[in-house]
């Protein structure tokens, strides 16, 4: 072959993925004009379909990625489907908001095309979560799942798409990249058709989202300190910390990483934790855990989401069969101490401190290593300590007297339920709250002359939006062919009756409560 | 000075003068006189630029040649990469690229089509189809519709309008029968003697202004063909490659043609190629005498690669969905423009992004073409029915460009109407 001419070659799958963005633009353009009722029906139908598949996809996610606890993933999948539906029931991101006092009308304007990256640790729940947020705000979404979880995420996205379209959503409103790759993600991140990137995943992905030149919402990693002070209800604290740390074998960014306990209550707390399935390691065993989980000083990704007993076995440590969390004591919180780093497995560092004040310093030290802006937990009954902790520790949410796994993500607290925890300026992110629908839209403000002599108009009952007249887009029949005209507004009359609806919701609620109870009981 | 590497000109005027002198004075003058003095220079996506720098949205697409846009980057890349290894190839031998494209075409074709024969342009492909029909049936007669258009080569030109056949003394009415479009009885009369080799039909006749087949018409023609042992050739040059929202327009009629002809857009706008897809019943000569039709450039391997990439782009689910969106958008947009000019813009013929816009004047579309050009849009009137403007948006049209296009079209239609209304009464009616 003769000299090659330089031809730019796009990585496999990139052209197809760009075609998805292009199609998404058409879909977003149509969806941005839907009215509130149509949107509510689409969100509801999609959340229901997602909930119905929650269990199946939870097991498939564990099978595909090889980590996590399927029963716990069921819970997350439900929390991110019907759970979100319940939480945001009555919220309205569609109807113009009228403030006659300020003489301003705010018209919601969706971002358009959202490019969503989803992680391997929370694959299905994050697909559910980001997709439903997009639907609530009338955005189109193109999902690029983590390669380790691509099949289950594609299945999740497809079933949501089909449910959404059956309920009247535009075709292509949810799309998924089947074969994600680094060059493909780079290409979509920098594509001008991407209106906002929502990146959940490793630090490199988040940083490159911010470098892309496009608006981005990316969040930093966690490394969660939990302080138990002398005023805490020790029995409950033990139960919460162990249950939270054991949840989904600790692969959430919200799982506790280092337990900081006031010396005066350390022994009774650790005793109580043993009763919950915690196993306290001695110094020699802790060293074995260091070399097993952090061989050569860096985290072994094979340990992600493995069970406590399996890790103990690999480290050559005998532990009781019911062990859920390995408790590894150490003294100095500093970068060279691997046990002070984020551990995506049920190994919990334990540091004893002389006072709550010292505990706050140590919590700050944990977050200097990583996890700034993310989350922390405290178990205490002293409001001053709780307040001092919150004001000093560099996180944007503190779970108080509750496990952080489901506390920081808003499932067991009244924070916005979220699979994407904004780490704010502390954690090099543009968002400091839990990701929620409001982050995916802007408002056009119709601002009147503030002078009292200029009257504000009566906007009550007016809407710029409408329900779709039929499938969107309509099938391109030849214009001289008379077709059964505009199938009446989609799905509206054809969905499950209100009774069936109520029954289904009741069933799901019961299921969630049962799961929760089981988890808490351990 | 416009410098294009291997050649340069001092000015656009020089190009026009030399175009008349050395190339085609009739065409060159025609466009200048029509108010469309276009010499296409830069081109990209669905935009073309006159030498003057004037920017135009292309909704002519040279009959769909630029279906996936001008210089589509994916096709450009495929062809440039292919040039590191391939050239036109040798038409005598089994070939890598021809075989691969044939397999890809058959895999996506309507059922019953099993082999591919290549040409270098649409006319040649039509000639191949007609020759194949004659071989397979051992009959000579070919039936086509009046005002049909299948190209300008030897046999193809005889199937079309007299204007092009008679000019070159190439009409032969005894073998090439023309029947009125959408007339079931006329078609039946033409076929009932049982001596017709093939009926050749554009699925929607382009140069006639895209009159739509009446519901059931094509189906009846196919049924008559079966009844009288006549082959049905679907000319999908302008209706194929997803332009109707399905890969092949004929599929929307549920018809399984005996042959299907594709060209123009198949090239990706970059390397000429055309193809005839034939059923096993028609394919006999390929076994009997495989050298029966020889074409040095037919199925050139670089063209095959352009075609394979183009076919892949056209057949993506995302593309199909986009065509449905664009089609829906255009239908709504045209309805609202029509509502504004009900006495002028009197009809929309549409199947996907295959569109004909009807105006209430015998040369209505000539006026609209001119005003569109002034307003930054290139769309062509229908040569065989200048009341109708051919309007052919690309299948990958971006929503914002679609909106811009409609904005320009709306204004141009209004200006054309103003011009027509100001004409003396006699000229308003006369052609």
Coordinates of C-alpha atoms in Angstrom, one line a residue, chain A residues 1-10 15-16 19-20 22-23 25-30 33 170-173 175 193 471-482, chain B residues 74 76-77 80-81 84-85 212-215 244-246 252 309 316-329 348-352 396-399 402-403:
Chain A
X1 CA 0.0 0.0 0.0
X2 CA 1.3 3.5 -0.8
X3 CA 1.5 6.5 1.5
X4 CA -1.6 7.0 3.5
X5 CA -3.5 10.2 3.3
X6 CA -4.6 11.4 6.7
X7 CA -8.3 10.8 7.1
X8 CA -10.0 11.5 10.4
X9 CA -11.7 8.4 11.4
X10 CA -14.5 8.4 14.0
X15 CA -21.8 8.4 13.9
X16 CA -24.7 6.3 15.1
X19 CA -27.6 10.3 14.9
X20 CA -29.2 9.7 18.3
X22 CA -30.0 14.5 16.1
X23 CA -33.2 12.5 16.5
X25 CA -33.4 17.2 19.0
X26 CA -36.5 16.5 17.0
X27 CA -38.0 14.6 19.9
X28 CA -37.1 17.4 22.4
X29 CA -38.5 20.0 20.1
X30 CA -41.9 18.2 20.1
X33 CA -44.7 21.8 23.8
X170 CA -42.4 11.6 21.2
X171 CA -40.5 8.8 19.6
X172 CA -36.9 8.7 20.5
X173 CA -37.4 10.7 23.7
X175 CA -32.3 6.6 23.7
X193 CA -26.5 19.2 20.1
X471 CA -48.6 9.8 17.9
X472 CA -45.5 12.1 17.7
X473 CA -44.4 12.2 15.0
X474 CA -47.4 11.0 12.9
X475 CA -46.6 8.2 10.5
X476 CA -45.9 9.6 7.0
X477 CA -48.9 8.3 5.1
X478 CA -49.2 9.6 1.6
X479 CA -51.2 12.8 1.8
X480 CA -53.9 11.5 -0.5
X481 CA -54.5 8.5 1.7
X482 CA -57.3 9.0 4.2
Chain B
X74 CA -19.4 9.7 7.0
X76 CA -16.5 11.3 2.5
X77 CA -14.5 9.4 5.2
X80 CA -11.4 8.5 1.2
X81 CA -10.4 5.5 3.3
X84 CA -6.2 3.9 0.1
X85 CA -6.9 0.5 -1.3
X212 CA -49.5 10.7 -5.9
X213 CA -50.8 7.3 -7.0
X214 CA -54.5 7.0 -6.1
X215 CA -54.9 4.6 -3.2
X244 CA -40.9 8.2 2.2
X245 CA -40.1 7.2 5.7
X246 CA -39.5 3.6 4.8
X252 CA -45.5 1.2 1.8
X309 CA -22.1 3.7 3.8
X316 CA -30.7 3.5 10.7
X317 CA -33.7 3.5 13.0
X318 CA -32.7 7.1 14.0
X319 CA -32.8 8.2 10.4
X320 CA -36.2 6.6 9.8
X321 CA -37.6 8.3 12.9
X322 CA -36.1 11.7 11.8
X323 CA -37.8 11.4 8.4
X324 CA -41.1 10.9 10.2
X325 CA -40.4 14.0 12.3
X326 CA -39.4 16.1 9.3
X327 CA -42.3 14.8 7.3
X328 CA -44.7 15.7 10.1
X329 CA -43.1 19.1 10.5
X348 CA -49.5 19.7 -1.2
X349 CA -48.6 16.3 -2.5
X350 CA -46.6 14.5 0.2
X351 CA -45.3 11.1 1.0
X352 CA -42.6 11.5 3.7
X396 CA -31.1 14.3 8.0
X397 CA -32.4 17.9 8.1
X398 CA -31.8 19.6 11.5
X399 CA -34.8 21.1 13.2
X402 CA -36.1 23.1 8.9
X403 CA -37.5 26.1 10.6

